[in-house]
mmCIF file of C-alpha atoms and ligand atoms in Angstrom:
data_model
loop_
_atom_site.group_PDB
_atom_site.id
_atom_site.type_symbol
_atom_site.label_atom_id
_atom_site.label_comp_id
_atom_site.label_asym_id
_atom_site.label_seq_id
_atom_site.Cartn_x
_atom_site.Cartn_y
_atom_site.Cartn_z
ATOM 1 C CA UNK A 1 46.470 45.132 68.449
ATOM 2 C CA UNK A 2 46.778 45.171 64.669
ATOM 3 C CA UNK A 3 50.320 43.830 64.914
ATOM 4 C CA UNK A 4 48.789 40.589 66.174
ATOM 5 C CA UNK A 5 46.884 40.359 62.917
ATOM 6 C CA UNK A 6 49.899 41.402 60.893
ATOM 7 C CA UNK A 7 51.855 38.626 62.578
ATOM 8 C CA UNK A 8 49.121 36.142 61.781
ATOM 9 C CA UNK A 9 49.321 37.245 58.160
ATOM 10 C CA UNK A 10 53.102 36.953 58.233
ATOM 11 C CA UNK A 11 52.969 33.449 59.698
ATOM 12 C CA UNK A 12 50.395 32.389 57.077
ATOM 13 C CA UNK A 13 52.587 33.752 54.305
ATOM 14 C CA UNK A 14 55.639 31.988 55.682
ATOM 15 C CA UNK A 15 53.735 28.742 56.126
ATOM 16 C CA UNK A 16 52.604 28.860 52.490
ATOM 17 C CA UNK A 17 56.190 29.377 51.386
ATOM 18 C CA UNK A 18 57.608 26.777 53.765
ATOM 19 C CA UNK A 19 55.107 24.058 52.922
ATOM 20 C CA UNK A 20 55.288 24.615 49.161
ATOM 21 C CA UNK A 21 58.527 22.645 49.086
ATOM 22 C CA UNK A 22 60.517 20.549 51.486
ATOM 23 C CA UNK A 23 62.397 23.363 53.245
ATOM 24 C CA UNK A 24 64.981 23.256 56.027
ATOM 25 C CA UNK A 25 64.383 24.878 59.438
ATOM 26 C CA UNK A 26 63.984 28.657 59.249
ATOM 27 C CA UNK A 27 66.629 30.418 61.347
ATOM 28 C CA UNK A 28 66.098 34.068 60.528
ATOM 29 C CA UNK A 29 63.486 36.135 58.740
ATOM 30 C CA UNK A 30 64.505 39.536 57.424
ATOM 31 C CA UNK A 31 61.632 41.962 57.118
ATOM 32 C CA UNK A 32 61.562 45.406 55.622
ATOM 33 C CA UNK A 33 58.949 47.596 57.242
ATOM 34 C CA UNK A 34 58.392 51.103 55.917
ATOM 35 C CA UNK A 35 57.743 54.001 58.272
ATOM 36 C CA UNK A 36 54.648 54.860 56.220
ATOM 37 C CA UNK A 37 52.737 51.704 57.158
ATOM 38 C CA UNK A 38 50.565 50.851 60.113
ATOM 39 C CA UNK A 39 53.122 48.452 61.538
ATOM 40 C CA UNK A 40 55.062 49.216 64.689
ATOM 41 C CA UNK A 41 58.228 47.078 64.656
ATOM 42 C CA UNK A 42 58.461 46.592 68.442
ATOM 43 C CA UNK A 43 54.874 45.353 68.625
ATOM 44 C CA UNK A 44 55.426 43.122 65.620
ATOM 45 C CA UNK A 45 58.514 41.624 67.230
ATOM 46 C CA UNK A 46 56.641 40.965 70.451
ATOM 47 C CA UNK A 47 53.620 39.468 68.708
ATOM 48 C CA UNK A 48 55.877 37.269 66.603
ATOM 49 C CA UNK A 49 57.698 35.879 69.645
ATOM 50 C CA UNK A 50 54.392 35.065 71.340
ATOM 51 C CA UNK A 51 52.551 33.632 68.357
ATOM 52 C CA UNK A 52 55.313 31.403 67.035
ATOM 53 C CA UNK A 53 55.739 29.460 70.255
ATOM 54 C CA UNK A 54 55.291 25.785 69.595
ATOM 55 C CA UNK A 55 55.160 26.260 65.815
ATOM 56 C CA UNK A 56 57.607 25.611 62.970
ATOM 57 C CA UNK A 57 58.847 29.164 63.567
ATOM 58 C CA UNK A 58 59.577 28.700 67.272
ATOM 59 C CA UNK A 59 63.353 29.025 66.872
ATOM 60 C CA UNK A 60 63.234 31.580 64.083
ATOM 61 C CA UNK A 61 64.509 35.067 64.736
ATOM 62 C CA UNK A 62 62.763 38.092 63.283
ATOM 63 C CA UNK A 63 65.045 40.870 62.042
ATOM 64 C CA UNK A 64 63.219 44.075 61.126
ATOM 65 C CA UNK A 65 64.773 46.811 59.048
ATOM 66 C CA UNK A 66 62.848 50.072 58.919
ATOM 67 C CA UNK A 67 62.863 52.232 55.818
ATOM 68 C CA UNK A 68 62.180 55.977 55.976
ATOM 69 C CA UNK A 69 59.385 57.752 54.137
ATOM 70 C CA UNK A 70 60.905 59.297 51.039
ATOM 71 C CA UNK A 71 58.863 61.085 48.395
ATOM 72 C CA UNK A 72 59.854 62.595 45.067
ATOM 73 C CA UNK A 73 58.685 66.076 44.121
ATOM 74 C CA UNK A 74 58.208 66.335 40.381
ATOM 75 C CA UNK A 75 58.095 70.122 40.474
ATOM 76 C CA UNK A 76 61.427 70.454 42.271
ATOM 77 C CA UNK A 77 62.818 67.281 40.689
ATOM 78 C CA UNK A 78 64.156 66.110 44.014
ATOM 79 C CA UNK A 79 63.511 63.711 46.860
ATOM 80 C CA UNK A 80 62.404 64.842 50.288
ATOM 81 C CA UNK A 81 61.537 63.210 53.600
ATOM 82 C CA UNK A 82 57.979 64.168 54.622
ATOM 83 C CA UNK A 83 57.450 64.782 58.337
ATOM 84 C CA UNK A 84 55.006 62.009 59.222
ATOM 85 C CA UNK A 85 52.065 63.342 61.208
ATOM 86 C CA UNK A 86 52.921 66.955 60.381
ATOM 87 C CA UNK A 87 53.390 67.626 56.698
ATOM 88 C CA UNK A 88 53.467 65.483 53.556
ATOM 89 C CA UNK A 89 53.581 68.169 50.881
ATOM 90 C CA UNK A 90 56.967 69.198 49.489
ATOM 91 C CA UNK A 91 58.572 71.598 51.995
ATOM 92 C CA UNK A 92 60.051 73.661 49.155
ATOM 93 C CA UNK A 93 57.084 74.147 46.820
ATOM 94 C CA UNK A 94 54.098 72.638 48.691
ATOM 95 C CA UNK A 95 53.269 70.195 45.912
ATOM 96 C CA UNK A 96 51.286 67.229 47.253
ATOM 97 C CA UNK A 97 53.056 63.989 48.042
ATOM 98 C CA UNK A 98 52.151 61.928 44.993
ATOM 99 C CA UNK A 99 55.193 59.797 44.372
ATOM 100 C CA UNK A 100 56.355 57.719 47.324
ATOM 101 C CA UNK A 101 59.770 56.213 46.724
ATOM 102 C CA UNK A 102 60.217 54.449 50.062
ATOM 103 C CA UNK A 103 58.291 53.894 53.269
ATOM 104 C CA UNK A 104 55.371 51.708 52.097
ATOM 105 C CA UNK A 105 57.334 48.456 52.218
ATOM 106 C CA UNK A 106 55.968 45.545 54.209
ATOM 107 C CA UNK A 107 57.953 42.683 52.899
ATOM 108 C CA UNK A 108 59.895 39.594 53.640
ATOM 109 C CA UNK A 109 63.237 40.327 52.109
ATOM 110 C CA UNK A 110 65.229 37.248 52.903
ATOM 111 C CA UNK A 111 64.937 33.991 54.779
ATOM 112 C CA UNK A 112 67.889 32.183 56.291
ATOM 113 C CA UNK A 113 67.610 28.469 56.886
ATOM 114 C CA UNK A 114 69.777 26.197 58.994
ATOM 115 C CA UNK A 115 71.329 23.518 56.858
ATOM 116 C CA UNK A 116 72.020 20.392 58.897
ATOM 117 C CA UNK B 1 75.652 26.681 58.415
ATOM 118 C CA UNK B 2 73.002 28.939 56.962
ATOM 119 C CA UNK B 3 71.459 28.897 53.560
ATOM 120 C CA UNK B 4 69.900 32.125 52.342
ATOM 121 C CA UNK B 5 66.723 32.091 50.327
ATOM 122 C CA UNK B 6 66.363 35.142 48.190
ATOM 123 C CA UNK B 7 63.553 33.273 46.530
ATOM 124 C CA UNK B 8 61.291 34.845 49.101
ATOM 125 C CA UNK B 9 62.597 38.275 48.230
ATOM 126 C CA UNK B 10 59.824 40.726 47.626
ATOM 127 C CA UNK B 11 57.033 38.599 49.065
ATOM 128 C CA UNK B 12 54.655 41.008 50.680
ATOM 129 C CA UNK B 13 54.077 40.531 54.377
ATOM 130 C CA UNK B 14 50.401 40.577 53.639
ATOM 131 C CA UNK B 15 50.720 38.141 50.765
ATOM 132 C CA UNK B 16 48.192 35.674 52.170
ATOM 133 C CA UNK B 17 45.641 38.421 52.783
ATOM 134 C CA UNK B 18 46.268 39.976 49.387
ATOM 135 C CA UNK B 19 45.825 36.664 47.595
ATOM 136 C CA UNK B 20 42.529 36.182 49.430
ATOM 137 C CA UNK B 21 41.421 39.688 48.445
ATOM 138 C CA UNK B 22 42.120 38.983 44.788
ATOM 139 C CA UNK B 23 40.217 35.720 45.037
ATOM 140 C CA UNK B 24 37.222 37.558 46.517
ATOM 141 C CA UNK B 25 37.413 40.201 43.794
ATOM 142 C CA UNK B 26 37.425 37.535 41.101
ATOM 143 C CA UNK B 27 34.191 36.078 42.539
ATOM 144 C CA UNK B 28 32.629 39.535 42.777
ATOM 145 C CA UNK B 29 33.614 40.313 39.190
ATOM 146 C CA UNK B 30 32.128 37.041 38.001
ATOM 147 C CA UNK B 31 28.870 37.912 39.757
ATOM 148 C CA UNK B 32 28.967 41.476 38.422
ATOM 149 C CA UNK B 33 29.047 42.982 41.918
ATOM 150 C CA UNK B 34 30.794 46.238 42.776
ATOM 151 C CA UNK B 35 32.212 46.147 46.288
ATOM 152 C CA UNK B 36 32.870 49.223 48.432
ATOM 153 C CA UNK B 37 34.961 48.961 51.595
ATOM 154 C CA UNK B 38 33.676 51.583 54.023
ATOM 155 C CA UNK B 39 36.109 52.638 56.735
ATOM 156 C CA UNK B 40 36.377 55.228 59.494
ATOM 157 C CA UNK B 41 37.144 55.681 63.158
ATOM 158 C CA UNK B 42 34.472 54.373 65.558
ATOM 159 C CA UNK B 43 31.286 56.386 65.378
ATOM 160 C CA UNK B 44 32.111 58.569 62.362
ATOM 161 C CA UNK B 45 28.750 57.605 60.888
ATOM 162 C CA UNK B 46 29.252 54.547 58.662
ATOM 163 C CA UNK B 47 26.021 52.843 59.663
ATOM 164 C CA UNK B 48 24.046 56.096 59.466
ATOM 165 C CA UNK B 49 25.403 56.643 55.943
ATOM 166 C CA UNK B 50 24.526 53.087 54.956
ATOM 167 C CA UNK B 51 20.982 53.545 56.238
ATOM 168 C CA UNK B 52 20.566 56.614 54.020
ATOM 169 C CA UNK B 53 22.222 54.857 51.109
ATOM 170 C CA UNK B 54 20.001 51.789 51.350
ATOM 171 C CA UNK B 55 16.887 53.928 51.705
ATOM 172 C CA UNK B 56 17.792 55.744 48.479
ATOM 173 C CA UNK B 57 19.235 53.024 46.288
ATOM 174 C CA UNK B 58 17.379 49.772 46.943
ATOM 175 C CA UNK B 59 14.894 50.736 44.211
ATOM 176 C CA UNK B 60 17.670 50.968 41.591
ATOM 177 C CA UNK B 61 20.128 48.297 42.676
ATOM 178 C CA UNK B 62 20.163 44.921 44.365
ATOM 179 C CA UNK B 63 22.350 45.569 47.378
ATOM 180 C CA UNK B 64 23.887 43.322 50.016
ATOM 181 C CA UNK B 65 25.784 44.390 53.118
ATOM 182 C CA UNK B 66 28.628 42.809 55.016
ATOM 183 C CA UNK B 67 28.789 44.245 58.479
ATOM 184 C CA UNK B 68 32.003 43.865 60.445
ATOM 185 C CA UNK B 69 31.609 44.441 64.132
ATOM 186 C CA UNK B 70 33.822 43.409 67.002
ATOM 187 C CA UNK B 71 31.106 42.148 69.304
ATOM 188 C CA UNK B 72 27.485 42.902 68.534
ATOM 189 C CA UNK B 73 24.911 42.687 65.743
ATOM 190 C CA UNK B 74 23.436 46.089 66.576
ATOM 191 C CA UNK B 75 24.551 47.729 63.325
ATOM 192 C CA UNK B 76 23.458 44.707 61.280
ATOM 193 C CA UNK B 77 19.990 44.854 62.841
ATOM 194 C CA UNK B 78 19.724 48.569 62.028
ATOM 195 C CA UNK B 79 20.400 47.792 58.362
ATOM 196 C CA UNK B 80 18.138 44.711 58.080
ATOM 197 C CA UNK B 81 15.160 47.050 58.348
ATOM 198 C CA UNK B 82 15.857 48.084 54.763
ATOM 199 C CA UNK B 83 15.049 44.623 53.476
ATOM 200 C CA UNK B 84 18.507 43.779 52.159
ATOM 201 C CA UNK B 85 20.659 40.776 53.106
ATOM 202 C CA UNK B 86 23.011 41.819 55.898
ATOM 203 C CA UNK B 87 25.767 39.372 56.667
ATOM 204 C CA UNK B 88 27.214 40.091 60.090
ATOM 205 C CA UNK B 89 30.804 39.131 60.658
ATOM 206 C CA UNK B 90 31.875 39.058 64.234
ATOM 207 C CA UNK B 91 35.527 40.002 64.101
ATOM 208 C CA UNK B 92 36.191 39.163 67.734
ATOM 209 C CA UNK B 93 39.307 40.920 68.976
ATOM 210 C CA UNK B 94 40.495 41.671 65.477
ATOM 211 C CA UNK B 95 40.303 45.388 64.741
ATOM 212 C CA UNK B 96 39.605 45.116 61.008
ATOM 213 C CA UNK B 97 38.033 42.820 58.442
ATOM 214 C CA UNK B 98 40.454 40.714 56.444
ATOM 215 C CA UNK B 99 39.949 38.929 53.157
ATOM 216 C CA UNK B 100 39.365 35.564 54.827
ATOM 217 C CA UNK B 101 36.486 36.895 56.929
ATOM 218 C CA UNK B 102 34.919 38.544 53.892
ATOM 219 C CA UNK B 103 35.379 35.337 51.925
ATOM 220 C CA UNK B 104 33.302 33.606 54.610
ATOM 221 C CA UNK B 105 30.671 36.304 54.139
ATOM 222 C CA UNK B 106 30.669 35.799 50.374
ATOM 223 C CA UNK B 107 30.163 32.080 50.797
ATOM 224 C CA UNK B 108 27.140 32.768 52.936
ATOM 225 C CA UNK B 109 25.809 35.115 50.268
ATOM 226 C CA UNK B 110 26.344 32.388 47.688
ATOM 227 C CA UNK B 111 24.541 29.769 49.793
ATOM 228 C CA UNK B 112 21.576 31.777 50.907
ATOM 229 C CA UNK B 113 20.978 33.910 47.800
ATOM 230 C CA UNK B 114 21.759 34.043 44.123
ATOM 231 C CA UNK B 115 24.826 36.285 44.116
ATOM 232 C CA UNK B 116 24.563 36.993 40.385
ATOM 233 C CA UNK B 117 21.409 39.003 41.117
ATOM 234 C CA UNK B 118 23.306 41.577 43.150
ATOM 235 C CA UNK B 119 24.863 44.787 41.849
ATOM 236 C CA UNK B 120 26.457 46.296 44.918
ATOM 237 C CA UNK B 121 28.099 44.975 48.071
ATOM 238 C CA UNK B 122 28.640 47.478 50.848
ATOM 239 C CA UNK B 123 31.166 46.359 53.435
ATOM 240 C CA UNK B 124 31.137 48.248 56.731
ATOM 241 C CA UNK B 125 34.555 47.720 58.234
ATOM 242 C CA UNK B 126 35.355 47.795 61.941
ATOM 243 C CA UNK B 127 35.639 51.326 63.342
ATOM 244 C CA UNK B 128 39.379 51.995 63.221
ATOM 245 C CA UNK B 129 41.397 54.568 61.299
ATOM 246 C CA UNK B 130 44.644 52.627 61.300
ATOM 247 C CA UNK B 131 44.724 49.120 59.913
ATOM 248 C CA UNK B 132 41.646 48.493 57.754
ATOM 249 C CA UNK B 133 43.484 50.497 55.089
ATOM 250 C CA UNK B 134 46.252 47.879 54.938
ATOM 251 C CA UNK B 135 43.968 44.853 54.682
ATOM 252 C CA UNK B 136 42.196 44.679 51.350
ATOM 253 C CA UNK B 137 39.097 42.534 51.347
ATOM 254 C CA UNK B 138 38.462 42.405 47.592
ATOM 255 C CA UNK B 139 36.841 45.819 47.222
ATOM 256 C CA UNK B 140 36.757 47.823 44.005
ATOM 257 C CA UNK B 141 36.981 51.114 45.855
ATOM 258 C CA UNK B 142 37.787 52.334 49.347
ATOM 259 C CA UNK B 143 35.482 54.812 51.006
ATOM 260 C CA UNK B 144 36.736 56.644 54.093
ATOM 261 C CA UNK B 145 34.646 58.744 56.456
ATOM 262 C CA UNK B 146 35.918 61.514 58.693
ATOM 263 C CA UNK B 147 33.436 63.324 60.893
ATOM 264 C CA UNK B 148 33.819 67.036 61.507
ATOM 265 C CA UNK B 149 34.105 66.361 65.248
ATOM 266 C CA UNK B 150 37.372 64.463 64.845
ATOM 267 C CA UNK B 151 39.650 67.405 64.065
ATOM 268 C CA UNK B 152 41.416 68.728 60.988
ATOM 269 C CA UNK B 153 44.684 66.991 61.819
ATOM 270 C CA UNK B 154 43.411 63.391 61.515
ATOM 271 C CA UNK B 155 44.451 62.987 57.862
ATOM 272 C CA UNK B 156 47.973 63.975 58.901
ATOM 273 C CA UNK B 157 48.006 61.617 61.895
ATOM 274 C CA UNK B 158 46.397 58.635 60.148
ATOM 275 C CA UNK B 159 47.649 59.247 56.624
ATOM 276 C CA UNK B 160 47.380 55.785 55.129
ATOM 277 C CA UNK B 161 43.607 55.599 55.288
ATOM 278 C CA UNK B 162 43.360 58.979 53.578
ATOM 279 C CA UNK B 163 46.052 58.212 51.068
ATOM 280 C CA UNK B 164 44.361 54.971 50.014
ATOM 281 C CA UNK B 165 40.789 56.300 49.857
ATOM 282 C CA UNK B 166 39.009 56.666 46.507
ATOM 283 C CA UNK B 167 36.159 58.588 48.082
ATOM 284 C CA UNK B 168 36.214 60.564 51.337
ATOM 285 C CA UNK B 169 33.051 61.654 53.072
ATOM 286 C CA UNK B 170 33.349 64.434 55.596
ATOM 287 C CA UNK B 171 30.415 63.512 57.789
ATOM 288 C CA UNK B 172 28.128 65.184 60.344
ATOM 289 C CA UNK B 173 28.319 68.487 58.472
ATOM 290 C CA UNK B 174 25.189 69.597 60.364
ATOM 291 C CA UNK B 175 27.415 69.848 63.459
ATOM 292 C CA UNK B 176 30.015 72.085 61.812
ATOM 293 C CA UNK B 177 28.380 75.377 62.910
ATOM 294 C CA UNK B 178 28.771 74.326 66.552
ATOM 295 C CA UNK B 179 32.461 73.526 66.216
ATOM 296 C CA UNK B 180 35.618 75.433 65.372
ATOM 297 C CA UNK B 181 36.163 73.152 62.423
ATOM 298 C CA UNK B 182 37.888 74.379 59.287
ATOM 299 C CA UNK B 183 36.615 72.331 56.355
ATOM 300 C CA UNK B 184 39.097 73.883 53.951
ATOM 301 C CA UNK B 185 41.933 72.772 56.193
ATOM 302 C CA UNK B 186 40.676 69.188 56.369
ATOM 303 C CA UNK B 187 40.546 69.133 52.579
ATOM 304 C CA UNK B 188 43.987 70.742 52.225
ATOM 305 C CA UNK B 189 45.453 68.182 54.634
ATOM 306 C CA UNK B 190 43.975 65.318 52.630
ATOM 307 C CA UNK B 191 45.169 66.835 49.359
ATOM 308 C CA UNK B 192 48.754 66.813 50.689
ATOM 309 C CA UNK B 193 48.761 63.049 50.173
ATOM 310 C CA UNK B 194 45.883 62.276 47.842
ATOM 311 C CA UNK B 195 45.231 64.440 44.805
ATOM 312 C CA UNK B 196 42.585 62.248 43.209
ATOM 313 C CA UNK B 197 40.230 61.236 46.044
ATOM 314 C CA UNK B 198 36.639 62.417 45.590
ATOM 315 C CA UNK B 199 35.816 64.501 48.693
ATOM 316 C CA UNK B 200 32.154 64.947 49.629
ATOM 317 C CA UNK B 201 30.915 66.807 52.724
ATOM 318 C CA UNK B 202 27.692 65.158 53.924
ATOM 319 C CA UNK B 203 25.212 64.996 56.737
ATOM 320 C CA UNK B 204 23.200 61.847 57.282
ATOM 321 C CA UNK B 205 20.958 63.917 59.501
ATOM 322 C CA UNK B 206 19.992 66.767 57.157
ATOM 323 C CA UNK B 207 20.714 65.007 53.884
ATOM 324 C CA UNK B 208 23.284 67.626 52.825
ATOM 325 C CA UNK B 209 25.631 66.267 50.160
ATOM 326 C CA UNK B 210 23.894 62.900 49.988
ATOM 327 C CA UNK B 211 22.894 63.308 46.336
ATOM 328 C CA UNK B 212 26.553 63.825 45.424
ATOM 329 C CA UNK B 213 27.484 60.673 47.335
ATOM 330 C CA UNK B 214 24.659 58.675 45.773
ATOM 331 C CA UNK B 215 25.727 59.846 42.317
ATOM 332 C CA UNK B 216 29.255 58.674 43.039
ATOM 333 C CA UNK B 217 27.931 55.272 44.141
ATOM 334 C CA UNK B 218 25.792 55.068 40.999
ATOM 335 C CA UNK B 219 28.793 55.951 38.853
ATOM 336 C CA UNK B 220 30.901 53.101 40.228
ATOM 337 C CA UNK B 221 28.016 50.614 40.210
ATOM 338 C CA UNK B 222 27.976 50.279 36.450
ATOM 339 C CA UNK B 223 27.959 46.810 34.900
ATOM 340 C CA UNK B 224 31.731 47.131 34.508
ATOM 341 C CA UNK B 225 31.959 47.716 38.243
ATOM 342 C CA UNK B 226 35.403 49.222 38.506
ATOM 343 C CA UNK B 227 35.735 52.981 39.038
ATOM 344 C CA UNK B 228 37.970 54.780 36.555
HETATM 345 N N1 LIG C 1 24.466 65.060 64.026
HETATM 346 C C1 LIG C 1 24.776 63.965 63.318
HETATM 347 N N2 LIG C 1 24.987 62.798 63.937
HETATM 348 C C2 LIG C 1 25.310 61.721 63.185
HETATM 349 C C3 LIG C 1 25.421 61.783 61.787
HETATM 350 N N3 LIG C 1 25.765 60.558 61.324
HETATM 351 C C4 LIG C 1 25.845 59.762 62.407
HETATM 352 N N4 LIG C 1 25.568 60.453 63.538
HETATM 353 C C5 LIG C 1 25.525 59.946 64.907
HETATM 354 O O1 LIG C 1 26.823 59.489 65.267
HETATM 355 C C6 LIG C 1 26.733 58.326 66.078
HETATM 356 C C7 LIG C 1 27.508 57.188 65.460
HETATM 357 O O2 LIG C 1 26.954 56.874 64.181
HETATM 358 P P1 LIG C 1 27.089 55.448 63.517
HETATM 359 O O3 LIG C 1 26.443 55.507 62.195
HETATM 360 O O4 LIG C 1 26.668 54.374 64.457
HETATM 361 O O5 LIG C 1 28.684 55.385 63.352
HETATM 362 P P2 LIG C 1 29.573 54.141 62.872
HETATM 363 O O6 LIG C 1 30.718 54.727 62.134
HETATM 364 O O7 LIG C 1 28.730 53.164 62.168
HETATM 365 O O8 LIG C 1 30.082 53.544 64.267
HETATM 366 P P3 LIG C 1 30.824 52.129 64.520
HETATM 367 O O9 LIG C 1 30.236 51.133 63.565
HETATM 368 O O10 LIG C 1 30.539 51.800 65.934
HETATM 369 O O11 LIG C 1 32.276 52.396 64.257
HETATM 370 C C8 LIG C 1 25.252 58.021 66.217
HETATM 371 O O12 LIG C 1 24.792 58.569 67.428
HETATM 372 C C9 LIG C 1 24.641 58.735 65.037
HETATM 373 O O13 LIG C 1 23.307 59.126 65.258
HETATM 374 C C10 LIG C 1 25.182 63.054 61.152
HETATM 375 O O14 LIG C 1 25.281 63.226 59.933
HETATM 376 N N5 LIG C 1 24.875 64.103 61.963
HETATM 377 MG MG1 LIG C 2 28.538 51.106 62.467
HETATM 378 ZN ZN1 LIG C 3 58.709 70.627 45.451
#
């Protein structure tokens, strides 16, 4: 259900961007969605297809790239991939996860427009 | 032919919500109000905690409440008994408050009262452990609740709420003796992802831990408003 709201937020953000200047038709939207967010890409894709019908985004395609959760352990001086849902502390030394390097992204990376 | 706009690069997906949250915070700062966003799964005890909090603090602070509820005004009515303004926001099918809804609530506060008189705004979010954590509403601090009946593994399963929280209340402590709940393990699980969150075990029923919670609220409700 929250993907519906996320999609609403995404559409609002895109509308702000699109209306700020005289932009061409949006063909493709590239999103980066981290694994350590509350967004499920399949649900987001579905909600986007439904909610953009009949809008300026009707023909736009949503391309979602997922990024893994990567943390950096300052004790071990190395990166590790926490097991989401199971363990976040460093598997080697048990230090808490306090420096997330990837996985929290929720961003529009790139927009492709059709130039007539 | 396609033209690529990297101009949009880095725009957060929640940009519109975030901008609204910052707008709300600017209003709150101008009025000198500290805002706490109170979040938990359904039934963890948010309203019960607010009742205790209002009973204890209305003598010291001018408090207003924004109550997010999907369908009813039951929680809002419970809190109105404490003589504070309670602005109910019916979120409909939406499972969290967003900055636009809270902005509507702030406008009502501005119309019906003098907002500069208030010190503290308590926002009870919709019962949901997943998305309220991603949608800022303009709060100065996030308060999460986890009741002892929910299980030690919830911080691991719903990490974002616990990672984002500034204060975590482990609620319904009076029930702990009847359960096989391991408080130390809950705390250790939270500490795996949040080393700074203030963790306070409480019971709204017996009053256990409430003084510690109230002291925390007092400490963030200074004229400056923002917790360190
Ligand atoms: N034993 C015990 N029960 C509690 C405590 N706090 C709340 N409850 C009970 O838990 C139930 C839910 O409490 P609420 O305060 O309504 O929870 P909530 O988080 O506001 O619920 P929603 O707003 O619906 O998400 C009620 O039956 C409360 O009486 C507590 O400290 N001890
Ligand atoms: Mg409630
Ligand atoms: Zn390590």
